[in-house]
Amino acid sequence: MAILLIDSYDSFTYNLRSLIETSTGEKVITIHNDSIPYTSLLEFLPYFKAIIVGPGPGHPSIASDVGLIPYLFDGSLEVDIPILGICLGFQSLCLSQGCDVSRLDLIKHGQVYPVNHFSEHELFKGVPQGFESVRYHSLYVPELNDKLVKLASTVEEHNHKEIIMGVGHVDKPWFGVQYHPESICSFFGGQLVKNFMSLANEYNGKLRHIKAYDDVLLKGLCKKTEIPKLITNEVREAPQFFKFKEIDNGKKAIEICDLLNSKESEFVLLNSASFPGDWSIIGLPSASTSVYISHSTDSPDTVTIKKNSVTTQVSLNGGNIWSYISEFISDKLSKNLDTEQGFPFIGGLLGMFSYEEGEFIHVSNLPKLTSSEIPDTKLVYVEDCILIDHSTEKTYITTLNPETDIEIISQLVQSEHTLINSRLSIPTTKIVKPTYEEYTAQFSKCQEYLSNGDSYELCLTSSTEIHIPNNVTSWEIYKTLTLKNPSPYSAFFKFKDCCLISSSPERFVKWDDKHCELRPIKGTVRKTPEMDFNKASAILNTAKEIGENLMIVDLIRHDLYSFLSRVEVQKLMQVEEYTTVYQLVSVIQGQFEKNGYQGIDILSKSLPPGSMTGAPKKRSVELLQQLENRRRGLYSGVCGYWSVDNHSDWSVIIRSLYHYVDDVQNDDSVSVWRIGAGGAITVLSDLQGEWEELLTKLDSALQIFRLN
Ligand SMILES: C=C(O[C@@H]1C=C(C(=O)O)C=C[C@H]1O)C(=O)O
Ligand SMILES: NC(=O)CC[C@H](N)C(=O)O
């Protein structure tokens, strides 16, 4: 026997599923509200003890927002099924019984309120008065009619108005709550679900016969939402070949790369020279063993491979880029090599994925960024690396290739070199920034979507173009940026068709065989001489900043719970200091299970990063696409590595510059580089504040340029 959970494409659904499973021990089958027609669902209903109708964007009266949900409440069944509606589900229940659904005058997204309950109702048994719960809603039910009884409420602080937070039907086994019991900041959510199931069991015992759980039948029902695993084969115990050598070398990663650059030796660099990344990784592509993998969302069905200087187009044969790279690496993949040195990377894939490579984006509706197709996935497989451990200041040369002569690399790295003077600033011929007028119009559109209940938070972003004369090299730009804005996830990737220079402060996901860790940043305060840590902490400890961060923490928990059953928030909203800003950071960890999903499954289904979209993710991405009407390209994507021993780390591409090979002006004498910048817009945002925040973030990279 099971519980049916109906998802309205919300970003918190799997948090709810986990809450139901852990509090009741029941199996949960999840479907979308439009997975099947209601008439087809009818034959499955006798197998379910109860239905939980989850939250979601939109309005309960809009058919495309709620799908089959209204039919559940039309009273046409001979014997009713117990139903608990949450937020949009609650509003749908109230609307179906003839109550109005109106818009709140002060909308609450990600805000904690004390809730009181009444008449000692079973639904709130064991729940104290004034229990804290998170509200994510624009709409509310102002008044109940005689079919529904008020079971809980909260009070608005601005007008002391009571807002209904819980209802029960007078003669049907239907209940609803307006708040989100599954949020990380809600209490007694599990108790509520447990109480609902006791009520449901009591009702079922008297009136319903529930059919025994039928795995095949019910799996057929949820076919649409089940995600296949990307790695299916047994991975080897250890890499086929691995060798390393510690070298005596005082050079920093940037000095080694400068040396390689001066010798025209190819390299890619992940330069985590400061907390929380404590290693720098230099990948050394080689003509014989390296493989370049490119994929463009404009040609979704093929991937371009370059190996031994030969380029081939490979059909994905019905798969996608994720199945391709998983297959590519699967015969090389081994269990974590737990070396004494704790190498994060021993060879494998290094590179990046663009925003458009993520879910829910309809690229064909967007204008192209350059005249030719741009890569949305750009990876290089390398077997030779230089690794620098910043905690011990030790340098290692590593290889997966028995043919590699580590001595040759050691000698190269150890050869005499002084850092070639970096430029204090980079000359530009033109900088095209977003305009305040355009931003104002987009900001007010965001507010409209937020107040209609279509989104709880929208990460609105802009693009700035920088025209740089071609006599300035990308490596020079990198050196200047990393000097002015050192960051934990600094990176330099130069490929034939694109280049990325990142000074990102934000980890997206890191994984090994056992865990994955996500580290969203949301909440930003500019550093000035007057702004110290304590003052910034006070600003970051307000409803606006907490709400922004909380929404993304809940969204990421959902992304992880869609694959894993053990997810933990290890840090909730801590203030961290960076070169130009203070940021509010949370850390969420998920644990992998034996023979279950792995890190690559999570990465493939969690892009774009929630901190760059807002929540609910699907609807927010769609709205942002309409609003921004441009490709974000590498900005808002991720860059990092996947080691063949299944250690992996990806950062969010922000505070970064990027360039595509065709993006040139004036007969190729000037290259166009781009920087994206933006921030989360919520109902508590103010236009001026958000605009300044955007400029602050933009400045973290823009500060290195001067107009010629
Ligand atoms: C959108 C950007 O940053 C994102 C938005 C943040 C915010 O709204 O506070 C903070 C960090 C990033 O997740 C950017 O840097 O352009
Ligand atoms: N969290 C939700 O389910 C929100 C429901 C509805 N879209 C509102 O804003 O009120």
XYZ file of C-alpha atoms and ligand atoms in Angstrom:
734
model
C 0.000 0.000 0.000
C 1.206 3.450 -0.754
C 0.561 7.150 -0.721
C 0.120 9.082 -3.958
C 1.951 12.406 -4.118
C 0.863 14.823 -6.827
C 3.542 17.281 -7.906
C 2.707 20.561 -9.635
C 6.278 21.056 -10.879
C 7.339 22.546 -7.602
C 10.914 22.638 -6.367
C 10.120 21.251 -2.946
C 8.256 18.069 -3.912
C 10.990 15.620 -3.043
C 11.441 17.254 0.360
C 7.804 16.446 0.883
C 8.233 12.891 -0.354
C 11.096 12.386 2.073
C 9.061 13.867 4.927
C 6.149 11.531 4.158
C 8.359 8.467 3.848
C 10.338 9.115 6.997
C 7.391 10.113 9.159
C 4.989 7.347 8.073
C 7.254 4.592 6.758
C 4.906 4.326 3.741
C 5.888 4.029 0.106
C 5.267 7.190 -1.891
C 4.453 7.211 -5.587
C 4.983 10.628 -7.169
C 3.331 11.823 -10.372
C 2.969 15.221 -12.005
C -0.457 16.807 -12.088
C -0.468 16.251 -15.866
C 1.242 12.839 -15.997
C -2.001 11.092 -16.921
C -5.623 12.107 -17.414
C -7.809 11.899 -14.314
C -9.949 9.179 -15.907
C -6.830 6.998 -16.235
C -5.797 7.711 -12.655
C -9.119 6.369 -11.371
C -8.137 2.716 -11.824
C -5.059 3.271 -9.615
C -6.835 4.988 -6.725
C -7.901 1.810 -4.901
C -4.200 1.049 -4.349
C -3.566 4.215 -2.371
C -4.220 4.867 1.270
C -4.236 8.599 0.691
C -3.263 11.385 -1.663
C -1.041 14.327 -0.844
C -1.379 17.241 -3.236
C 1.824 19.251 -3.167
C 2.673 22.917 -3.623
C 3.397 24.627 -6.920
C 3.562 27.807 -8.957
C 0.507 29.522 -10.371
C -3.133 29.722 -9.378
C -5.551 26.919 -8.428
C -8.078 28.206 -10.983
C -5.644 27.968 -13.921
C -6.020 24.570 -15.579
C -2.437 24.415 -16.847
C -1.119 25.078 -13.316
C -3.126 22.368 -11.559
C -3.824 19.675 -14.192
C -5.949 16.886 -12.757
C -6.058 18.269 -9.191
C -9.555 19.873 -9.339
C -11.068 16.486 -10.304
C -9.833 15.010 -7.030
C -12.116 17.387 -5.173
C -15.199 17.119 -7.406
C -16.834 14.604 -5.074
C -17.628 12.194 -7.917
C -16.151 9.082 -6.286
C -18.490 6.666 -4.578
C -16.185 6.631 -1.568
C -13.861 9.552 -1.072
C -10.121 9.160 -0.666
C -8.301 10.939 2.172
C -6.424 13.947 0.780
C -3.987 16.405 2.318
C -3.405 19.540 0.226
C -0.297 21.640 0.748
C -0.165 25.277 -0.334
C -1.371 25.094 -3.987
C -3.031 21.800 -2.952
C -4.681 23.542 0.013
C -5.828 26.431 -2.194
C -7.230 23.948 -4.741
C -9.248 22.235 -2.016
C -10.678 25.544 -0.767
C -11.455 26.779 -4.281
C -13.221 23.520 -5.158
C -15.498 23.987 -2.164
C -16.497 27.470 -3.302
C -14.109 29.662 -1.310
C -12.312 32.595 -2.886
C -8.567 32.583 -3.456
C -7.131 36.113 -3.319
C -3.742 37.760 -3.419
C -1.984 38.642 -0.165
C -1.256 42.313 0.261
C 2.194 41.423 1.610
C 3.474 38.283 -0.050
C 5.471 35.747 1.978
C 8.184 33.697 0.314
C 10.550 31.781 2.549
C 9.405 33.408 5.770
C 8.936 31.729 9.112
C 5.701 32.351 11.036
C 4.260 30.960 14.276
C 1.112 28.936 13.576
C -1.674 28.280 16.085
C -4.197 25.473 15.803
C -7.740 25.040 17.066
C -10.292 22.679 18.551
C -7.664 20.154 19.524
C -8.073 18.626 16.104
C -6.381 15.283 15.436
C -4.476 16.819 12.505
C -2.395 18.842 14.964
C -2.153 16.259 17.742
C 1.170 16.577 19.570
C 1.985 19.866 17.849
C 2.511 22.801 20.230
C 0.804 26.141 19.762
C 2.809 28.770 17.932
C 4.901 26.169 16.098
C 7.172 27.742 13.473
C 6.478 27.100 9.834
C 7.649 28.478 6.513
C 5.297 30.293 4.176
C 5.789 30.342 0.390
C 2.678 31.945 -0.994
C 1.291 34.901 -2.891
C -2.296 33.712 -2.735
C -4.449 32.926 0.276
C -7.940 31.937 1.245
C -9.551 34.924 2.992
C -12.671 33.186 4.259
C -14.141 29.720 4.652
C -17.705 28.657 3.940
C -19.708 26.053 5.855
C -18.030 23.140 4.065
C -14.626 23.808 5.591
C -13.485 24.355 9.147
C -10.523 26.433 10.147
C -7.961 24.281 11.930
C -4.956 26.621 12.071
C -3.929 30.188 11.394
C -1.225 32.768 11.739
C -1.322 36.535 12.163
C 0.261 39.093 9.841
C 2.413 41.498 11.775
C 1.690 44.513 9.573
C -2.112 44.583 9.896
C -2.811 41.932 12.573
C -5.013 40.106 10.083
C -5.509 36.386 10.640
C -4.451 34.195 7.702
C -5.881 30.686 7.481
C -3.104 28.078 7.682
C -5.053 24.841 8.002
C -8.517 23.486 7.138
C -10.561 20.306 7.337
C -13.647 19.392 5.353
C -16.846 18.987 7.415
C -17.814 15.604 6.032
C -15.059 14.422 3.716
C -11.586 13.149 4.696
C -9.953 16.201 3.143
C -7.478 18.509 4.845
C -5.115 21.234 3.787
C -2.331 23.459 5.066
C -1.211 26.737 3.560
C 2.318 26.588 4.987
C 5.129 24.252 3.891
C 5.622 21.448 6.441
C 8.599 20.108 4.447
C 10.798 23.226 4.639
C 14.086 22.963 6.533
C 12.875 25.785 8.803
C 9.422 24.286 9.519
C 8.809 22.311 12.700
C 6.450 19.384 13.343
C 5.936 18.765 9.600
C 6.457 15.042 10.121
C 3.933 15.029 12.971
C 1.342 16.686 10.720
C 1.772 14.052 8.011
C 1.678 11.274 10.602
C -1.528 12.676 12.080
C -3.043 12.950 8.623
C -2.219 9.297 7.980
C -3.817 8.252 11.290
C -6.976 10.068 10.226
C -6.733 8.463 6.783
C -6.219 4.963 8.224
C -9.181 5.367 10.554
C -11.366 6.470 7.662
C -10.094 3.748 5.326
C -10.678 1.131 8.023
C -14.361 2.039 8.105
C -15.096 2.805 4.475
C -12.475 1.708 1.963
C -10.952 -1.501 0.791
C -7.383 -0.866 -0.279
C -5.839 -3.205 -2.813
C -2.463 -4.763 -2.072
C 0.561 -2.869 -3.417
C 1.246 -3.852 -6.990
C 4.784 -2.900 -7.929
C 4.454 -3.360 -11.678
C 1.179 -1.517 -11.915
C 2.255 1.406 -9.761
C 5.688 1.674 -11.356
C 3.822 1.952 -14.666
C 1.968 4.896 -13.209
C 5.078 6.834 -12.266
C 7.159 5.853 -15.297
C 7.471 9.483 -16.353
C 9.237 10.650 -13.236
C 11.678 7.753 -12.811
C 15.224 8.670 -13.797
C 17.605 6.000 -15.171
C 21.041 5.710 -13.510
C 23.925 7.026 -15.616
C 26.563 4.593 -14.362
C 25.313 1.042 -14.428
C 28.476 -1.034 -14.632
C 30.594 -2.148 -11.675
C 33.489 0.265 -11.372
C 37.032 -1.031 -10.961
C 38.716 -1.065 -7.528
C 41.580 1.194 -8.619
C 42.701 2.946 -11.812
C 44.415 0.688 -14.345
C 47.604 2.687 -13.951
C 48.481 5.588 -11.682
C 51.824 7.076 -10.820
C 52.852 10.251 -9.059
C 55.918 12.068 -7.873
C 56.309 14.774 -5.278
C 58.593 17.511 -6.499
C 60.539 20.084 -4.629
C 59.106 23.262 -5.949
C 58.140 26.568 -4.397
C 56.127 27.800 -7.340
C 52.508 28.817 -7.094
C 49.993 27.412 -9.568
C 49.898 30.710 -11.402
C 53.689 30.712 -11.756
C 53.721 27.170 -13.105
C 51.017 28.055 -15.613
C 52.848 31.232 -16.562
C 55.875 29.107 -17.277
C 53.796 26.641 -19.327
C 52.214 29.561 -21.162
C 55.604 31.048 -21.987
C 56.606 27.690 -23.499
C 53.321 27.486 -25.426
C 52.475 24.327 -23.536
C 48.755 23.660 -23.265
C 47.158 23.607 -19.788
C 43.849 24.104 -17.973
C 43.759 25.443 -14.444
C 41.497 25.170 -11.414
C 43.188 27.461 -8.960
C 41.599 27.024 -5.546
C 44.314 28.871 -3.719
C 42.084 29.920 -0.833
C 39.413 28.402 1.408
C 37.327 26.270 0.892
C 39.152 24.713 -2.066
C 42.577 23.787 -0.874
C 44.215 22.342 -3.986
C 45.124 23.760 -7.342
C 44.811 21.447 -10.303
C 46.675 21.952 -13.560
C 45.602 19.582 -16.309
C 48.124 18.962 -19.067
C 46.429 17.879 -22.282
C 48.681 15.762 -24.479
C 48.354 15.039 -28.156
C 48.312 11.274 -27.705
C 45.938 10.717 -24.789
C 43.712 13.764 -24.508
C 40.156 13.796 -25.780
C 38.131 16.975 -26.266
C 34.365 16.638 -25.915
C 32.087 19.398 -27.206
C 28.333 19.562 -27.324
C 26.064 22.330 -28.482
C 22.417 22.516 -27.456
C 21.747 23.726 -31.009
C 22.687 20.244 -32.252
C 21.500 18.247 -29.275
C 21.866 14.837 -30.916
C 25.553 14.901 -31.745
C 28.751 15.369 -29.857
C 32.055 16.483 -31.342
C 35.138 14.559 -30.315
C 38.697 15.551 -30.986
C 41.408 13.004 -30.432
C 44.903 12.836 -31.914
C 44.076 16.020 -33.835
C 41.210 14.235 -35.580
C 37.722 15.669 -35.144
C 34.661 13.448 -35.455
C 30.950 13.946 -35.011
C 29.367 11.183 -32.968
C 25.642 10.550 -32.835
C 24.236 10.354 -29.321
C 21.906 7.569 -30.470
C 18.964 8.682 -28.426
C 21.097 9.423 -25.370
C 22.276 12.830 -24.231
C 25.536 14.493 -23.285
C 25.305 13.041 -19.761
C 24.921 9.479 -20.917
C 27.760 10.107 -23.370
C 30.267 11.337 -20.810
C 29.207 8.684 -18.309
C 29.833 6.021 -20.895
C 33.067 7.694 -21.937
C 34.413 7.513 -18.418
C 32.780 4.292 -17.248
C 35.553 1.907 -18.342
C 38.138 4.155 -16.701
C 36.138 4.861 -13.558
C 37.389 3.418 -10.294
C 36.426 3.644 -6.658
C 37.929 6.555 -4.709
C 41.645 6.246 -4.474
C 42.192 7.220 -0.875
C 45.809 8.227 -1.089
C 47.766 9.481 1.885
C 48.097 12.800 0.060
C 44.339 13.023 -0.478
C 44.582 13.885 -4.195
C 41.351 15.499 -5.337
C 42.023 14.685 -9.006
C 44.236 12.070 -10.605
C 43.238 12.621 -14.228
C 39.847 12.605 -15.891
C 37.513 15.235 -17.286
C 38.018 18.959 -16.779
C 35.838 21.661 -18.263
C 32.485 23.323 -18.182
C 28.768 23.199 -18.868
C 26.781 26.271 -19.880
C 23.490 27.441 -18.393
C 21.681 26.227 -21.515
C 22.990 22.681 -20.974
C 20.749 22.587 -17.882
C 17.097 21.602 -17.644
C 13.979 23.479 -18.756
C 15.613 25.870 -21.265
C 14.192 26.078 -24.773
C 17.275 27.203 -26.712
C 15.620 27.168 -30.103
C 13.532 30.177 -29.017
C 16.591 32.232 -28.140
C 18.782 34.333 -30.436
C 22.273 32.938 -31.007
C 25.226 34.506 -29.188
C 27.601 34.283 -32.150
C 27.354 33.441 -35.831
C 28.433 29.830 -35.338
C 27.302 27.229 -32.827
C 28.845 27.710 -29.408
C 29.845 24.830 -27.169
C 27.536 24.266 -24.188
C 29.615 21.378 -22.935
C 33.353 21.681 -23.268
C 35.481 19.051 -21.586
C 38.970 17.725 -21.963
C 40.072 14.328 -20.760
C 43.614 14.530 -19.390
C 45.933 11.925 -17.952
C 48.830 14.122 -16.840
C 48.457 16.701 -14.072
C 50.253 18.970 -11.680
C 48.604 19.191 -8.270
C 49.404 21.675 -5.534
C 48.266 21.094 -1.986
C 47.936 24.530 -0.400
C 47.754 23.204 3.130
C 51.191 21.545 2.901
C 52.567 23.581 -0.018
C 53.573 20.340 -1.722
C 53.539 19.879 -5.484
C 52.928 16.584 -7.273
C 53.086 15.397 -10.850
C 50.574 12.639 -11.531
C 49.743 10.476 -14.514
C 47.367 7.747 -15.621
C 49.499 7.079 -18.674
C 52.298 4.472 -18.429
C 54.042 6.219 -21.345
C 54.311 9.577 -19.583
C 57.765 10.486 -18.416
C 57.137 12.263 -15.118
C 60.778 13.412 -15.077
C 60.295 15.536 -18.167
C 57.316 17.292 -16.602
C 59.203 17.705 -13.300
C 62.129 19.313 -15.044
C 59.856 21.636 -16.944
C 58.015 22.695 -13.793
C 61.245 23.188 -11.894
C 62.941 25.253 -14.554
C 63.839 28.835 -13.806
C 60.930 31.256 -14.268
C 59.793 34.570 -12.890
C 56.176 35.510 -13.277
C 55.908 37.630 -16.363
C 54.668 41.009 -15.236
C 50.951 41.029 -15.173
C 49.130 44.084 -16.375
C 47.662 46.280 -13.674
C 44.610 46.753 -15.829
C 43.348 45.450 -19.137
C 42.743 47.897 -21.972
C 39.338 47.839 -23.640
C 37.869 49.692 -26.574
C 34.264 49.491 -25.419
C 32.205 48.263 -22.483
C 28.482 47.742 -23.012
C 26.750 47.501 -19.652
C 23.090 46.755 -18.956
C 21.025 49.904 -18.668
C 19.107 50.930 -15.599
C 15.967 51.435 -17.736
C 16.080 47.887 -19.075
C 16.766 46.507 -15.611
C 13.887 48.516 -14.129
C 11.447 47.051 -16.649
C 12.678 43.499 -15.983
C 12.600 44.032 -12.237
C 8.970 45.123 -12.284
C 8.047 42.155 -14.478
C 9.711 39.906 -11.869
C 7.586 41.530 -9.174
C 4.506 40.804 -11.258
C 5.398 37.108 -11.569
C 6.176 36.901 -7.868
C 2.908 38.479 -6.841
C 0.910 36.266 -9.215
C 2.271 33.226 -7.398
C 4.283 32.055 -10.435
C 7.621 32.127 -8.667
C 8.964 32.563 -5.135
C 12.354 33.921 -6.213
C 13.852 34.825 -9.601
C 17.588 35.189 -10.191
C 17.499 38.002 -12.730
C 20.748 38.449 -14.618
C 22.284 40.772 -17.161
C 25.118 40.575 -19.640
C 27.957 43.033 -20.130
C 30.136 43.047 -23.246
C 33.765 44.018 -23.099
C 35.714 44.657 -26.280
C 39.372 43.773 -25.853
C 42.098 44.320 -28.454
C 43.534 41.060 -29.690
C 47.037 41.866 -28.586
C 45.902 41.200 -25.005
C 46.036 37.486 -24.281
C 43.475 35.594 -22.248
C 46.240 34.496 -19.872
C 47.078 38.140 -19.183
C 43.431 38.788 -18.393
C 43.380 35.808 -16.034
C 46.503 36.936 -14.173
C 45.087 40.402 -13.637
C 41.701 39.141 -12.497
C 43.054 36.606 -10.061
C 45.365 39.221 -8.582
C 42.537 41.716 -8.044
C 39.808 39.265 -7.106
C 41.315 36.063 -5.693
C 38.613 33.484 -5.162
C 38.270 29.897 -3.983
C 37.102 28.640 -7.386
C 39.289 30.642 -9.715
C 39.696 28.902 -13.079
C 41.285 29.284 -16.510
C 40.112 27.226 -19.469
C 41.297 28.078 -22.949
C 40.011 25.953 -25.775
C 40.062 26.522 -29.529
C 36.458 27.726 -29.604
C 35.940 29.289 -26.173
C 37.723 30.610 -23.142
C 36.626 30.946 -19.521
C 38.299 33.060 -16.848
C 36.541 32.557 -13.561
C 36.829 34.152 -10.141
C 33.869 32.348 -8.660
C 33.281 32.209 -4.920
C 30.553 29.551 -5.152
C 30.767 25.792 -5.134
C 27.898 24.079 -6.866
C 28.549 20.422 -6.061
C 31.409 18.285 -4.899
C 31.200 14.523 -4.663
C 33.073 11.310 -3.941
C 31.845 7.707 -3.625
C 30.111 8.367 -0.330
C 28.807 11.942 -0.272
C 27.964 14.981 -2.266
C 28.066 18.494 -0.928
C 26.353 21.590 -2.300
C 27.210 25.076 -1.130
C 24.781 27.716 -2.355
C 25.450 31.393 -1.811
C 22.515 33.724 -1.559
C 22.613 37.042 0.188
C 25.251 39.624 -0.740
C 26.613 42.739 0.990
C 29.239 44.970 -0.611
C 32.500 45.412 1.304
C 33.422 49.017 1.990
C 35.702 50.566 4.627
C 32.602 51.204 6.751
C 31.169 47.724 6.307
C 32.700 45.226 8.719
C 31.820 41.594 9.374
C 29.407 42.389 12.220
C 27.520 45.022 10.286
C 27.307 42.744 7.240
C 26.079 39.881 9.451
C 23.321 42.118 10.812
C 22.183 42.988 7.273
C 22.395 39.363 6.194
C 20.302 38.363 9.180
C 17.130 40.009 7.876
C 13.965 38.388 6.488
C 14.936 39.334 2.913
C 18.367 37.694 2.898
C 17.299 34.728 5.031
C 14.290 34.143 2.785
C 16.470 34.205 -0.351
C 18.901 31.690 1.081
C 16.227 29.467 2.622
C 14.429 29.085 -0.702
C 17.590 27.861 -2.377
C 18.423 25.508 0.508
C 14.949 23.985 0.190
C 15.360 23.764 -3.588
C 18.719 22.010 -3.315
C 17.363 19.590 -0.719
C 14.686 18.767 -3.287
C 17.291 18.279 -6.046
C 19.140 15.830 -3.762
C 16.064 14.082 -2.360
C 15.022 13.254 -5.916
C 17.920 10.758 -5.873
C 18.921 10.172 -2.270
C 17.182 9.431 0.972
C 19.782 10.888 3.333
C 20.183 14.639 2.993
C 21.443 16.922 5.722
C 21.806 20.685 6.009
C 25.208 21.047 7.644
C 25.454 24.819 7.655
C 22.480 27.067 7.461
C 23.156 30.632 6.408
C 26.626 31.449 7.669
C 28.283 34.716 6.770
C 31.523 34.372 4.763
C 33.937 37.106 3.798
C 35.347 37.478 0.269
C 37.572 40.099 -1.355
C 34.775 42.428 -2.447
C 31.650 41.079 -0.742
C 30.164 39.336 2.301
C 27.922 36.393 1.421
C 25.426 34.165 3.165
C 26.383 30.530 2.593
C 24.681 27.196 3.356
C 26.041 23.667 3.044
C 23.842 20.694 2.169
C 25.170 17.144 2.130
C 23.669 14.028 0.585
C 24.793 10.431 1.167
C 25.005 7.882 -1.634
C 23.647 4.403 -1.217
C 25.111 1.154 -2.485
C 24.095 0.531 -6.107
C 22.169 3.750 -6.107
C 22.493 7.038 -7.891
C 25.897 8.714 -7.996
C 27.310 12.208 -8.253
C 26.994 12.440 -12.028
C 23.256 11.675 -11.783
C 22.897 14.578 -9.410
C 24.926 16.976 -11.526
C 23.025 16.073 -14.689
C 19.638 16.734 -13.151
C 20.437 19.693 -10.902
C 21.576 22.135 -13.571
C 21.181 25.020 -13.901
C 22.225 25.667 -10.284
C 19.238 26.685 -8.156
C 21.063 29.773 -6.934
C 21.104 31.037 -10.550
C 17.430 30.332 -11.281
C 15.255 30.746 -8.213
C 12.344 28.555 -7.225
C 10.299 26.702 -8.291
C 13.064 25.995 -10.766
C 11.116 24.926 -13.856
C 8.712 27.829 -13.860
C 11.401 30.318 -12.835
C 13.733 29.225 -15.654
C 10.881 29.586 -18.139
C 9.965 33.042 -16.866
C 13.600 34.177 -16.861
C 13.968 32.991 -20.428
C 11.024 35.195 -21.492
C 12.337 38.091 -19.490
C 16.026 38.006 -20.364
C 15.468 36.692 -23.904
C 19.124 35.803 -24.329
C 21.410 32.870 -23.813
C 23.448 33.124 -20.653
C 26.116 30.891 -22.184
C 28.833 29.851 -19.758
C 27.665 32.385 -17.166
C 25.367 30.555 -14.706
C 26.768 27.224 -15.787
C 29.410 25.227 -13.893
C 33.082 24.412 -14.333
C 35.236 21.843 -12.597
C 36.442 18.261 -12.792
C 35.430 14.641 -12.634
C 38.394 12.501 -11.676
C 38.553 8.897 -12.885
C 38.548 7.846 -9.233
C 35.148 9.529 -8.856
C 36.160 12.639 -6.962
C 34.473 15.631 -8.526
C 33.962 19.322 -7.834
C 32.043 21.950 -9.823
C 31.749 25.668 -9.148
C 29.078 28.085 -10.353
C 30.333 30.269 -13.205
C 29.802 33.761 -11.788
C 32.113 36.784 -11.408
C 33.691 35.378 -14.592
C 34.651 36.419 -18.109
C 34.123 34.280 -21.170
C 34.699 34.513 -24.877
C 33.671 32.484 -27.934
C 36.008 32.269 -30.905
C 33.600 33.885 -33.376
C 32.763 36.740 -31.081
C 34.989 39.323 -32.726
C 34.667 42.858 -34.077
C 36.530 45.196 -36.415
C 37.993 42.581 -38.737
C 39.046 40.342 -35.904
C 41.204 42.938 -34.181
C 38.916 43.072 -31.171
C 37.493 40.148 -29.191
C 34.164 40.380 -27.443
C 34.225 39.061 -23.891
C 31.167 38.748 -21.661
C 30.467 38.991 -17.945
C 27.130 38.086 -16.485
C 25.877 39.558 -13.245
C 22.631 39.495 -11.370
C 20.929 38.501 -8.190
C 17.873 36.968 -6.658
C 14.727 39.076 -6.817
C 12.094 38.440 -4.190
C 9.058 40.398 -3.084
C 11.251 42.002 -0.441
C 13.767 43.281 -2.993
C 13.975 46.947 -3.754
C 14.929 48.098 -7.216
C 17.758 50.391 -6.200
C 19.264 47.832 -3.834
C 19.193 45.051 -6.444
C 20.652 47.298 -9.132
C 23.514 48.231 -6.823
C 24.062 44.581 -5.932
C 24.273 43.735 -9.636
C 26.832 46.494 -10.166
C 28.858 45.308 -7.162
C 29.038 41.777 -8.570
C 29.802 43.080 -12.018
C 32.579 45.165 -10.552
C 34.309 42.135 -9.046
C 35.412 41.324 -12.618
C 34.942 44.681 -14.344
C 37.397 46.393 -12.002
C 40.325 45.071 -14.023
C 39.434 47.002 -17.187
C 40.222 50.509 -18.335
C 38.773 52.217 -21.366
C 41.491 53.066 -23.840
C 23.830 36.009 -9.926
C 24.991 36.112 -9.286
O 25.238 35.557 -8.067
C 24.327 34.692 -7.457
C 23.345 35.436 -6.676
C 23.585 35.789 -5.351
C 22.595 36.645 -4.598
O 21.506 36.892 -5.133
O 22.885 37.079 -3.481
C 24.738 35.319 -4.718
C 25.575 34.431 -5.332
C 25.194 33.784 -6.594
O 24.482 32.615 -6.359
C 26.153 36.819 -9.895
O 27.211 36.882 -9.287
O 26.004 37.300 -11.032
N 3.857 27.225 -2.499
C 2.780 27.157 -3.212
O 2.218 26.118 -3.466
C 2.281 28.464 -3.777
C 0.890 28.400 -4.271
C 0.523 29.611 -5.109
N 1.256 29.593 -6.344
C 0.781 30.869 -4.307
O 1.681 31.581 -4.595
O 0.106 31.168 -3.386
